[in-house]
Coordinates of N, CA and C in Angstrom, one line a residue:
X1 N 41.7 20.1 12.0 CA 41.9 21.6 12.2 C 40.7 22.4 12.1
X2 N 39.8 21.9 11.0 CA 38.5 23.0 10.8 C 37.6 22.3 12.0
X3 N 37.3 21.6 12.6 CA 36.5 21.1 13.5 C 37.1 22.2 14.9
X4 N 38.7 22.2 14.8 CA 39.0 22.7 16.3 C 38.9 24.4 16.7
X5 N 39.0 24.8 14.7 CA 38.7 26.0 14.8 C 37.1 26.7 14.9
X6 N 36.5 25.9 14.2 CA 34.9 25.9 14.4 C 34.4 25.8 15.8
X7 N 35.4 24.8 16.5 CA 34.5 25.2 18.4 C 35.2 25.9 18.9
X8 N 36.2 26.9 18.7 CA 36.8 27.8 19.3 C 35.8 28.9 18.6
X9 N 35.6 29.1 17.4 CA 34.9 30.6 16.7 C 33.2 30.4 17.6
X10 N 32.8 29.5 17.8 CA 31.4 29.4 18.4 C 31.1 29.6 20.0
X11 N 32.8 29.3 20.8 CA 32.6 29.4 22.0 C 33.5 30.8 22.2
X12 N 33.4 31.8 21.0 CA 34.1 33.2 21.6 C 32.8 33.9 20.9
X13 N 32.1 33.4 20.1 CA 30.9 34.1 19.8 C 29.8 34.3 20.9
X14 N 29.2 35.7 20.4 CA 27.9 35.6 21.9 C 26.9 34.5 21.6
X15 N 26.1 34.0 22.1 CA 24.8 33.0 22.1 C 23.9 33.8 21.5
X16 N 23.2 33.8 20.4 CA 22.1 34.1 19.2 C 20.9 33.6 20.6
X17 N 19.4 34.1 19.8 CA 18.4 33.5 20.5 C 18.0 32.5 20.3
X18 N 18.5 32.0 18.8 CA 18.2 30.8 18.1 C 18.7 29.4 19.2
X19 N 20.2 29.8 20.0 CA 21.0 29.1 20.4 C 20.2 28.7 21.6
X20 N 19.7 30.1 22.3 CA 19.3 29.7 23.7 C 17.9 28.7 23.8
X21 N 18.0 27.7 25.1 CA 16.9 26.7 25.0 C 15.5 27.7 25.1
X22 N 14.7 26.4 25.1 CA 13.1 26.9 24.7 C 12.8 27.7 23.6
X23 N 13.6 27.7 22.0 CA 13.2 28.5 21.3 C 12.7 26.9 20.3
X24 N 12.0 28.1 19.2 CA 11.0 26.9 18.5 C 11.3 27.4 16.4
X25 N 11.2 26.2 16.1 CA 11.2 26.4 14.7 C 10.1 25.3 13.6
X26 N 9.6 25.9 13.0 CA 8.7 25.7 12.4 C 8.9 25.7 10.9
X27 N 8.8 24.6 9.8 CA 9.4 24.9 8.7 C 8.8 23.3 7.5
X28 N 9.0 23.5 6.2 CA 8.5 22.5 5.3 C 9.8 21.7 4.7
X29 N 9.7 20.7 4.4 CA 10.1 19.5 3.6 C 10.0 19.0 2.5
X30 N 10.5 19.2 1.2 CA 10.2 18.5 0.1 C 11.2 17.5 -0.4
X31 N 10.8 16.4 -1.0 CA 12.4 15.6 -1.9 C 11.8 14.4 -2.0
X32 N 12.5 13.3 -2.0 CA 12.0 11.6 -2.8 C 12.4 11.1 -2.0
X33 N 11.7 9.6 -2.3 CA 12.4 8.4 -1.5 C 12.2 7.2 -2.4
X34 N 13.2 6.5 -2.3 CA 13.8 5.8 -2.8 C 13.6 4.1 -2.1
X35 N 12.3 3.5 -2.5 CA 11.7 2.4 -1.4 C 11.9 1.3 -1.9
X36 N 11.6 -0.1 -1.3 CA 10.8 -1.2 -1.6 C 10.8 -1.9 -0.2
X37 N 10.1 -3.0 -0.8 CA 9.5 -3.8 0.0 C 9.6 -5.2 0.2
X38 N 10.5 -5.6 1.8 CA 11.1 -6.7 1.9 C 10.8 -7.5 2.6
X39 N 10.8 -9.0 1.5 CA 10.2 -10.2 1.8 C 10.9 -11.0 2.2
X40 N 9.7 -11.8 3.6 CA 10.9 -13.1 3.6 C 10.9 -14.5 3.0
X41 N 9.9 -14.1 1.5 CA 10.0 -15.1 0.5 C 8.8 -14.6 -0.3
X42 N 9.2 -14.3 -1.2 CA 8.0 -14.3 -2.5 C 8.1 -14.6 -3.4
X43 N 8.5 -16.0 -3.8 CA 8.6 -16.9 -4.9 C 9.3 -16.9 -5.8
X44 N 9.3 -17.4 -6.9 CA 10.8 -17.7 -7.8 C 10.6 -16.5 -8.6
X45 N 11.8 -16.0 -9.4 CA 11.6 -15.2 -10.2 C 13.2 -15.4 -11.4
X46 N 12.9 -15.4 -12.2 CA 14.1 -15.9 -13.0 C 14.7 -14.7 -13.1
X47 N 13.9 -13.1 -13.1 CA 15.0 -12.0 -13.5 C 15.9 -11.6 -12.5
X48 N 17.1 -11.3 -13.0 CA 18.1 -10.6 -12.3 C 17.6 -9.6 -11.3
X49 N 16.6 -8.5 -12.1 CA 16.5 -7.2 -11.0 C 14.6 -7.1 -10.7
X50 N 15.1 -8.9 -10.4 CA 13.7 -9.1 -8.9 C 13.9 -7.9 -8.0
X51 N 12.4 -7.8 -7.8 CA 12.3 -7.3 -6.5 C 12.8 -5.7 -6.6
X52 N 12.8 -4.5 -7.0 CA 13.9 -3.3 -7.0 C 13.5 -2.4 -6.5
X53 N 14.1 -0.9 -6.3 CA 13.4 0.3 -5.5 C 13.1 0.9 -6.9
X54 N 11.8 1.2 -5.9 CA 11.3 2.9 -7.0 C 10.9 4.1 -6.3
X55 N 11.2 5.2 -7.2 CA 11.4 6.5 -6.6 C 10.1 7.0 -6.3
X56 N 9.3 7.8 -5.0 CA 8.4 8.7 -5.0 C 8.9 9.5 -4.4
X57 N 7.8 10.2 -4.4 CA 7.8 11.8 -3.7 C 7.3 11.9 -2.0
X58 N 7.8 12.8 -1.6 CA 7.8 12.9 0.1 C 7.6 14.5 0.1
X59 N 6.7 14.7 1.1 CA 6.8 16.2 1.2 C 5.6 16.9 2.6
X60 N 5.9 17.8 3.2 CA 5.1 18.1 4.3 C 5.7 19.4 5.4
X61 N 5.3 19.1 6.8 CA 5.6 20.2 7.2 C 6.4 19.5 9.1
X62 N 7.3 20.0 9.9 CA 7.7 19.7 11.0 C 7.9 21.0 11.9
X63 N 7.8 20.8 13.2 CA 8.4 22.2 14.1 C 9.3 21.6 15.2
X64 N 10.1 21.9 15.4 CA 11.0 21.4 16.5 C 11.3 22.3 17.5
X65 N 11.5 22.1 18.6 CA 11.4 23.0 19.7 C 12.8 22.1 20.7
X66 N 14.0 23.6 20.8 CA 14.9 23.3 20.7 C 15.6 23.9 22.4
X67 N 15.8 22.1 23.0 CA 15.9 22.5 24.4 C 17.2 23.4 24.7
X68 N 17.8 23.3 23.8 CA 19.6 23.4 23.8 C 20.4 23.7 22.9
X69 N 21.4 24.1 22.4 CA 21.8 24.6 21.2 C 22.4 23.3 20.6
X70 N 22.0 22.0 21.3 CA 22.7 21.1 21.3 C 21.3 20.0 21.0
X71 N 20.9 19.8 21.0 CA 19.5 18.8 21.4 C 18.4 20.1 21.2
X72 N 17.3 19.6 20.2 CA 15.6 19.5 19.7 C 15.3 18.4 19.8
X73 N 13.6 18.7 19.5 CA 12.8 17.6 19.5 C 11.9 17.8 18.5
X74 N 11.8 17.1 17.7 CA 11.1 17.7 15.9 C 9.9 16.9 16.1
X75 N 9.1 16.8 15.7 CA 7.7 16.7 14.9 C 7.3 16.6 13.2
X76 N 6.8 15.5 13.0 CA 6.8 15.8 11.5 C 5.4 15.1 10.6
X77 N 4.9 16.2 10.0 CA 3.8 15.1 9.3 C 4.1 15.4 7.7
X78 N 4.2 14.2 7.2 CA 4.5 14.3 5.8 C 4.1 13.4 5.0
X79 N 3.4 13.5 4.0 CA 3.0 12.7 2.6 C 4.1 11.8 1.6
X80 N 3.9 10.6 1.9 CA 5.3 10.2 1.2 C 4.2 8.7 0.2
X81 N 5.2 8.5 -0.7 CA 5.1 7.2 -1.4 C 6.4 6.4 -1.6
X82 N 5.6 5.5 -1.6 CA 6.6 4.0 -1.4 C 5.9 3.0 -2.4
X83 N 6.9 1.9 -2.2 CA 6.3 0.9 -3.1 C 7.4 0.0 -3.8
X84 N 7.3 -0.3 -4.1 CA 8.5 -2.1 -4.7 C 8.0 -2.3 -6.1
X85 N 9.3 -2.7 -7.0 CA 8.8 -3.1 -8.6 C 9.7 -4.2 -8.7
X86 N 9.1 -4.8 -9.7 CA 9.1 -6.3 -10.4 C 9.0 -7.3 -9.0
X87 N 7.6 -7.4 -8.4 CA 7.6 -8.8 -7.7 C 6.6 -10.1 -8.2
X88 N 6.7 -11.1 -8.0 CA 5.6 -12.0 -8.4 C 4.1 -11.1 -8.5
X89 N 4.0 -12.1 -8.9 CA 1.7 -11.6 -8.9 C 1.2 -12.6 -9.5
X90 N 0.2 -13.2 -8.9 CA -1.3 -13.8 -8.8 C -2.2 -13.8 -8.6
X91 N -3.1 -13.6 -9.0 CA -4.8 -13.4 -8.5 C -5.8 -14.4 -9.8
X92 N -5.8 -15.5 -9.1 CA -6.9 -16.7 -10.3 C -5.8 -17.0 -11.6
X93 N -6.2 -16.7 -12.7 CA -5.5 -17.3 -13.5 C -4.8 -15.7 -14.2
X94 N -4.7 -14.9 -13.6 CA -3.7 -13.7 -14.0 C -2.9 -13.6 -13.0
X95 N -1.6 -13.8 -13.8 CA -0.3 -14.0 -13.2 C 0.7 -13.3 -14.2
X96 N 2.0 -12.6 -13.1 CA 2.8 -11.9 -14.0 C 3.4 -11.2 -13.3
X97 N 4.2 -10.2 -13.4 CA 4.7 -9.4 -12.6 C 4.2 -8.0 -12.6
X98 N 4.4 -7.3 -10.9 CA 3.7 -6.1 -10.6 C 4.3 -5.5 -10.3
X99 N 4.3 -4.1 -9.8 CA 5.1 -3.2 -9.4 C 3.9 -2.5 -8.3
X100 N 4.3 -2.3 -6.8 CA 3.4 -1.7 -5.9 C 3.4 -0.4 -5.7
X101 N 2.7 0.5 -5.3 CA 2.9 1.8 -4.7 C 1.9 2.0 -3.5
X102 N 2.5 2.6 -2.5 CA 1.6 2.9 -1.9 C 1.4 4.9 -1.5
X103 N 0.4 5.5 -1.0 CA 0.8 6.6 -0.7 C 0.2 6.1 1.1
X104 N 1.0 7.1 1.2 CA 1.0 7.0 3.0 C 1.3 8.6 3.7
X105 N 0.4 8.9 5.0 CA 0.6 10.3 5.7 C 1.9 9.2 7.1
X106 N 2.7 10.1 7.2 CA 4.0 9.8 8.1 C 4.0 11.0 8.9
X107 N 3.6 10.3 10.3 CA 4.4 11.0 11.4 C 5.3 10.6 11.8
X108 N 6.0 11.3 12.2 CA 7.6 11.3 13.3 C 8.0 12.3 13.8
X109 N 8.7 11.7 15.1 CA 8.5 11.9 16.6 C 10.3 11.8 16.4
X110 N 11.3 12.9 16.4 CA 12.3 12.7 16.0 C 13.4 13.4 16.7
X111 N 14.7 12.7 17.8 CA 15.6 13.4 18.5 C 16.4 14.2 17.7
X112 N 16.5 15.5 17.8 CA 17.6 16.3 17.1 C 18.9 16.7 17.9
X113 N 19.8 15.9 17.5 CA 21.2 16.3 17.7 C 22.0 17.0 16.9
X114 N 22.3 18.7 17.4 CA 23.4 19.1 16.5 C 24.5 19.2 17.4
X115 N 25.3 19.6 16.0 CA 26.8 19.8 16.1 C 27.4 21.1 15.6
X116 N 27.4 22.2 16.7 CA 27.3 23.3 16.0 C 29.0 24.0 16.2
X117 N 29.5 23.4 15.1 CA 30.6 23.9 14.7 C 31.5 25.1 13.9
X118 N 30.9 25.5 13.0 CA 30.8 26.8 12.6 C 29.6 27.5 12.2
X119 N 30.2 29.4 12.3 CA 28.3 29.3 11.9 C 27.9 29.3 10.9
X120 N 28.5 29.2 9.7 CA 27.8 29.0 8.2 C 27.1 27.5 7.8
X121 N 27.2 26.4 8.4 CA 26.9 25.3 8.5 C 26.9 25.0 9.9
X122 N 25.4 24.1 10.4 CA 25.8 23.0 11.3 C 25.2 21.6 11.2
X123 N 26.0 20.3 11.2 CA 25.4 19.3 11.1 C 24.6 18.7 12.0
X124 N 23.7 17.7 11.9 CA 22.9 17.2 12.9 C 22.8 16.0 12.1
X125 N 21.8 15.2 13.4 CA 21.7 13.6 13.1 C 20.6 13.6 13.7
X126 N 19.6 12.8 13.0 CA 18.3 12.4 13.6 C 18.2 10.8 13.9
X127 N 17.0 10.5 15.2 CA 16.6 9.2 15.5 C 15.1 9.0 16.3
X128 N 14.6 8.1 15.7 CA 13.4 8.2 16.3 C 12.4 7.2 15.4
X129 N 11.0 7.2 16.3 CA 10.1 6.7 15.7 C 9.7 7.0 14.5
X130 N 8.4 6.0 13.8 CA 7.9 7.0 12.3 C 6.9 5.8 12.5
X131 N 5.4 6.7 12.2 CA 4.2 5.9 12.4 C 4.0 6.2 10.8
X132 N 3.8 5.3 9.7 CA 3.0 5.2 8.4 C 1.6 5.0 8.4
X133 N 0.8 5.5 8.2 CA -0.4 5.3 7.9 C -1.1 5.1 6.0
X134 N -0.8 3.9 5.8 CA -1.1 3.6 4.3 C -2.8 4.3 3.7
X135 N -2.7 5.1 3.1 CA -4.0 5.6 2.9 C -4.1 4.7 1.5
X136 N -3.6 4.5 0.8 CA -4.0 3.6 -0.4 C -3.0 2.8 -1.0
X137 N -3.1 2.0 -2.0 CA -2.4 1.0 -2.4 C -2.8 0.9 -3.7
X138 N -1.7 0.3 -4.9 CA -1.8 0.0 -6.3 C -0.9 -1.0 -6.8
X139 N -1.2 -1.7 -7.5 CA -0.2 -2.6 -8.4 C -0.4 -2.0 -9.7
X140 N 0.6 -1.9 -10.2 CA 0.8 -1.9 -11.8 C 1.7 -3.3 -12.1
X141 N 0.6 -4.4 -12.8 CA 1.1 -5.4 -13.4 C 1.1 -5.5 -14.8
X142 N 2.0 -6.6 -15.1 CA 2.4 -7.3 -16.1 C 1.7 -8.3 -16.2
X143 N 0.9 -8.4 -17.1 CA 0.0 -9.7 -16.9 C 0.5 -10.8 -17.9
X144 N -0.5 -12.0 -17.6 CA -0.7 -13.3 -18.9 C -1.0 -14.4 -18.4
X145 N -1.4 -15.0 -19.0 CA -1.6 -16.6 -18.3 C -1.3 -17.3 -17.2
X146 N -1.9 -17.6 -16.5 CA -1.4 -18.4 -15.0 C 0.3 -19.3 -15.2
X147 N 1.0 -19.5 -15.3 CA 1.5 -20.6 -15.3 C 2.8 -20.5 -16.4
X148 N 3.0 -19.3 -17.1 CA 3.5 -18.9 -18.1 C 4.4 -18.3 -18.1
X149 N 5.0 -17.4 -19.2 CA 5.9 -16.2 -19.2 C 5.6 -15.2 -20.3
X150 N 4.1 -15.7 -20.7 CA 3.6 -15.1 -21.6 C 3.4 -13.1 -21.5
X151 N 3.6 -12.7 -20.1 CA 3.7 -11.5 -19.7 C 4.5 -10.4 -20.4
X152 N 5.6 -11.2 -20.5 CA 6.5 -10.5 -21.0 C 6.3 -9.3 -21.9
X153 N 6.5 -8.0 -21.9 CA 6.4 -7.3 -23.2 C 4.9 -6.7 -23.2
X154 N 4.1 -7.2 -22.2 CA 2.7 -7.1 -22.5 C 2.5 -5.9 -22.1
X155 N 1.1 -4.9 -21.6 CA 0.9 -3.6 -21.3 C 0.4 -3.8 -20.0
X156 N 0.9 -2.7 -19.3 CA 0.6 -2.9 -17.9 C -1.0 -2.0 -17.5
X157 N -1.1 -2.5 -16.4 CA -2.8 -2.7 -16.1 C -2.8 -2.3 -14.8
X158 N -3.6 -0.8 -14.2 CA -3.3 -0.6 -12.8 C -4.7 -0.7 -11.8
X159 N -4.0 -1.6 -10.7 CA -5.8 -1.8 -10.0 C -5.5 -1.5 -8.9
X160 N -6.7 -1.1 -7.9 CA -6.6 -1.3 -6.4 C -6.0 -2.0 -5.5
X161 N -5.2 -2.1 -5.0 CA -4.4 -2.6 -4.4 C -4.6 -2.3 -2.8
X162 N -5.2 -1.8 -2.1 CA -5.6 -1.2 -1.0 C -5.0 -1.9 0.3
X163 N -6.3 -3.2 -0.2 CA -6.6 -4.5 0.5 C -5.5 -5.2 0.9
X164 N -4.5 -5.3 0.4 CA -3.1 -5.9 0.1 C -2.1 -5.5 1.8
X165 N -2.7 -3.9 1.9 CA -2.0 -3.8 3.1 C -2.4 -3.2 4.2
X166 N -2.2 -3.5 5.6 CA -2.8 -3.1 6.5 C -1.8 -1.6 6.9
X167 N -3.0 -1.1 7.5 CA -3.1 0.4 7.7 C -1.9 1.0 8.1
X168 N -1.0 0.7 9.4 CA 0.1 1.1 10.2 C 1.3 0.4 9.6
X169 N 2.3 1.2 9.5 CA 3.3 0.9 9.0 C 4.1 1.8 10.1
X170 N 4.4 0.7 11.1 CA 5.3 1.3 12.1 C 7.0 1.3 11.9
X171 N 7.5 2.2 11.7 CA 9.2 1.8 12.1 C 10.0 2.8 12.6
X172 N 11.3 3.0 12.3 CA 12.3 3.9 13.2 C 13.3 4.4 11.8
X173 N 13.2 5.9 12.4 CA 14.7 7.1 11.6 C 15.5 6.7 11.6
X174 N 16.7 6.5 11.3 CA 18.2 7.2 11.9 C 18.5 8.1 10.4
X175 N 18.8 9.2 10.6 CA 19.5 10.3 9.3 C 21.0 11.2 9.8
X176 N 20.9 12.5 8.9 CA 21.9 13.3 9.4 C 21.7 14.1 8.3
X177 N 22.3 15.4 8.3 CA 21.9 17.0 7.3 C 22.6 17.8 7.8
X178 N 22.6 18.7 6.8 CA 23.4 20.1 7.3 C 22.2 21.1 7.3
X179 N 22.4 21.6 8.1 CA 21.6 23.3 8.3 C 22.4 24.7 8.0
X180 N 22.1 25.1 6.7 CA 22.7 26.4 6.3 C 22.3 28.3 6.8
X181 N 22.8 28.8 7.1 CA 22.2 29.6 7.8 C 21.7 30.9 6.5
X182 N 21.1 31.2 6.3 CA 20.3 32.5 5.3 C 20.1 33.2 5.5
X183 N 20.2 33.9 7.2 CA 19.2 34.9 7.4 C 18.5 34.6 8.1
X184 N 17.2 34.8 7.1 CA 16.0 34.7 7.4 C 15.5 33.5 7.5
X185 N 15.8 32.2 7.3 CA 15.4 30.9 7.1 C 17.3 29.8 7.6
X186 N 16.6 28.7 7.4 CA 18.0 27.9 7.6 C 17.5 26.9 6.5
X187 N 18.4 26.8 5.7 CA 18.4 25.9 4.7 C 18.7 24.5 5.3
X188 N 17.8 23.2 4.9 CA 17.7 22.1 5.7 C 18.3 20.8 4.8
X189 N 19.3 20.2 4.1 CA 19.2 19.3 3.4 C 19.5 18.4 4.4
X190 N 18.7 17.2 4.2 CA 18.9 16.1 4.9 C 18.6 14.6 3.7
X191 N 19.2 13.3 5.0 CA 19.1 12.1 4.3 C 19.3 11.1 5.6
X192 N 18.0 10.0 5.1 CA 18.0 9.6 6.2 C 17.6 7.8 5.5
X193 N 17.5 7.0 6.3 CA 17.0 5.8 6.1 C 15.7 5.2 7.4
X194 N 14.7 4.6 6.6 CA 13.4 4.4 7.6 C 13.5 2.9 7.0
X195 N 13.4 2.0 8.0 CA 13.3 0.9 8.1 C 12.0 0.6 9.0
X196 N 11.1 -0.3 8.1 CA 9.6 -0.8 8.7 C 10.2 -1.4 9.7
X197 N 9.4 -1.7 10.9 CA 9.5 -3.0 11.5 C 7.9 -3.7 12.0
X198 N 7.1 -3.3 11.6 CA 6.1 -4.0 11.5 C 5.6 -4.6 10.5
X199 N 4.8 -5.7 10.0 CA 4.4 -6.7 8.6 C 3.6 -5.8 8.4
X200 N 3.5 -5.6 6.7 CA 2.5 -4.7 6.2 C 1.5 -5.5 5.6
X201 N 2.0 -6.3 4.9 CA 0.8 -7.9 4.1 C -0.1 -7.7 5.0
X202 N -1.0 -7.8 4.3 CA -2.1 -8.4 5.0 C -2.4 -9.9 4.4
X203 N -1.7 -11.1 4.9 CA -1.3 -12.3 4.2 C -2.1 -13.2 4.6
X204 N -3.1 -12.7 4.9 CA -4.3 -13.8 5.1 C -5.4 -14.0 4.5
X205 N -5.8 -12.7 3.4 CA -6.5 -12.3 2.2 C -5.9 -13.4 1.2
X206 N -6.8 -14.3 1.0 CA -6.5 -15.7 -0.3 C -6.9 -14.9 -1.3
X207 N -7.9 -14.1 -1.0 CA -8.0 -13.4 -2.8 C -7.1 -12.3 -3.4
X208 N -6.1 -11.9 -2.7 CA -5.0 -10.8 -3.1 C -4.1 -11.5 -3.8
X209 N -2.7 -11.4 -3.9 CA -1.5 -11.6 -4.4 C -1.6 -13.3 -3.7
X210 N -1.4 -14.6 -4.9 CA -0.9 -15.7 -4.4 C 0.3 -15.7 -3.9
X211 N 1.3 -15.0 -4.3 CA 2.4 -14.8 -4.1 C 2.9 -14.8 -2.5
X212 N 2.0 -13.3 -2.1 CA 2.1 -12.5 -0.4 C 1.1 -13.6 0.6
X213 N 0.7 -14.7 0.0 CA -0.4 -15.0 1.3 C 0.6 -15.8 2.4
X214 N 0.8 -15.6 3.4 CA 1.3 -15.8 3.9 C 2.4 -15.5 4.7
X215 N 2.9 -14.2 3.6 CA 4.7 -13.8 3.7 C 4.5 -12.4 4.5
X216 N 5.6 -12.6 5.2 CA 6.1 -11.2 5.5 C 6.5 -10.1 4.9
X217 N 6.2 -8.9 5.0 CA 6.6 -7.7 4.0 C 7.0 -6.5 5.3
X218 N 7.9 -5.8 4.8 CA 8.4 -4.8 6.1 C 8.8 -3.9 4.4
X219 N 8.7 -2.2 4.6 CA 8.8 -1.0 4.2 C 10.5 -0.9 4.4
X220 N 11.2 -0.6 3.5 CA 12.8 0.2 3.1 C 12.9 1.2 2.5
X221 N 13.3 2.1 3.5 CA 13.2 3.3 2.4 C 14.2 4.4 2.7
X222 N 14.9 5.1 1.7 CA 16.3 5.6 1.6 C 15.2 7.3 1.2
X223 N 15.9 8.4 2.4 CA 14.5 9.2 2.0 C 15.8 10.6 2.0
X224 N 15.0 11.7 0.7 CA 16.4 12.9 0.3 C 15.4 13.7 0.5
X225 N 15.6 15.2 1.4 CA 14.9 16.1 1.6 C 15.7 17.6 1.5
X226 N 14.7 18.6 0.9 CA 15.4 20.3 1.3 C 14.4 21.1 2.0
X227 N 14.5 21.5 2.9 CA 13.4 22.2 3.0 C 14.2 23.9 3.7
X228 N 13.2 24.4 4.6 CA 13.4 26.0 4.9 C 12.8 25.4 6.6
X229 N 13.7 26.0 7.4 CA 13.1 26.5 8.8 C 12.9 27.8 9.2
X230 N 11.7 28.0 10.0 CA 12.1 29.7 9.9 C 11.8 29.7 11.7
X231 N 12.9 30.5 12.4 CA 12.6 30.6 14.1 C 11.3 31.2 14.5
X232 N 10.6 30.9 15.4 CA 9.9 31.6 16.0 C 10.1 31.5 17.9
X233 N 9.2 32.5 18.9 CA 9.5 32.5 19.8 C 10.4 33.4 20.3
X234 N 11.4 32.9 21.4 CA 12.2 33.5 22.0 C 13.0 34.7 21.5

């Protein structure tokens, strides 16, 4: 019933400028994501919560240029971190467990579909590419003896990690958000999931992680954002 009333109040309403095609919006992004990083084998691990997500920060700026009151096309460059805790680690005779991070600049190239149902809210759904560009890398390990479990409890130790991964981290959006109308701005919360599909290891480096030489690693990440749009144009 609220869906049927919502396309009746919008199609007896006049069309806003916002509504009509070729108008444009310009606006910022802040919130977390919620990552890790998936193997298709990285060795034994006796703990329960192998392998887990940890939280960083994401944040930047997008403009979308909106052919239809129905369909945009967004743009987006944004600073995000990612990264995976408790995986294996080796390097010579220090061994133990690590925890990675990386920070990375993210573009994306992103279809906007709304659903403009009433005017105090409208929902939308995004899909599309996402190019990562890894600008740096870290482990924070757990160290101790090669061969042991002497790690345990010990203090963690953070190093360069760089080398571990190659530069592009290609994959694909799908999300969905509401857009609140303010006035002067549209209030944007969204949530979306980015799934790598390119190998990030660089698993052919024998002096990195014994663990990764070899293995596949692909980017998961569960991403929460608010930000402000504000119209320009038409």
């Amino acid at each position: 019933m609220l869906f049927t009333f919502g396309v009746a109040s919008a199609q007896t309403e006049p069309a806003t400028e916002g509504d009509k095609g070729g108008s444009l919006q310009v606006g910022f992004r802040l919130g977390t994501t919620y990552s890790k990083f998936l193997l298709n084998d990285a060795g034994y691990s006796e703990y329960a919560d192998y392998n887990r997500r940890r939280v960083g920060f994401t944040g930047g700026g997008f403009v979308t240029y909106n052919f239809s009151k129905w369909v945009g096309l967004s743009g987006e460059v944004l600073y995000s971190q990612t990264g995976t805790n408790n995986i294996n680690y080796q390097v010579g005779n220090i061994a133990g467990m690590t925890d990675y991070k990386t920070s990375n600049i993210a573009l994306n190239v992103l279809a906007d579909i709304r659903v403009p149902v009433i005017s105090v809210y409208e929902p939308r759904f995004y899909v599309g590419p996402s190019f990562d560009f890894i600008v740096d890398g870290w482990n924070e390990r757990y160290t101790g003896a090669a061969g042991s479990t002497s790690y345990v409890g010990s203090a963690k130790g953070a190093t360069d990690a760089t080398n571990q991964f190659k530069v592009l981290d290609f994959g694909m959006i799908v999300g969905a958000g509401l857009d609140f109308d303010l006035k002067f701005a549209k209030l944007k919360l969204d949530a979306r999931y980015r799934q790598g599909l390119s190998n990030i290891n660089n698993k052919t480096n024998q002096s990195l992680n014994r663990y990764l030489v070899g293995k596949d690693m692909h980017s998961s990440s569960w991403i929460f954002t608010a930000g402000l749009g504000f119209s320009i144009g038409k």
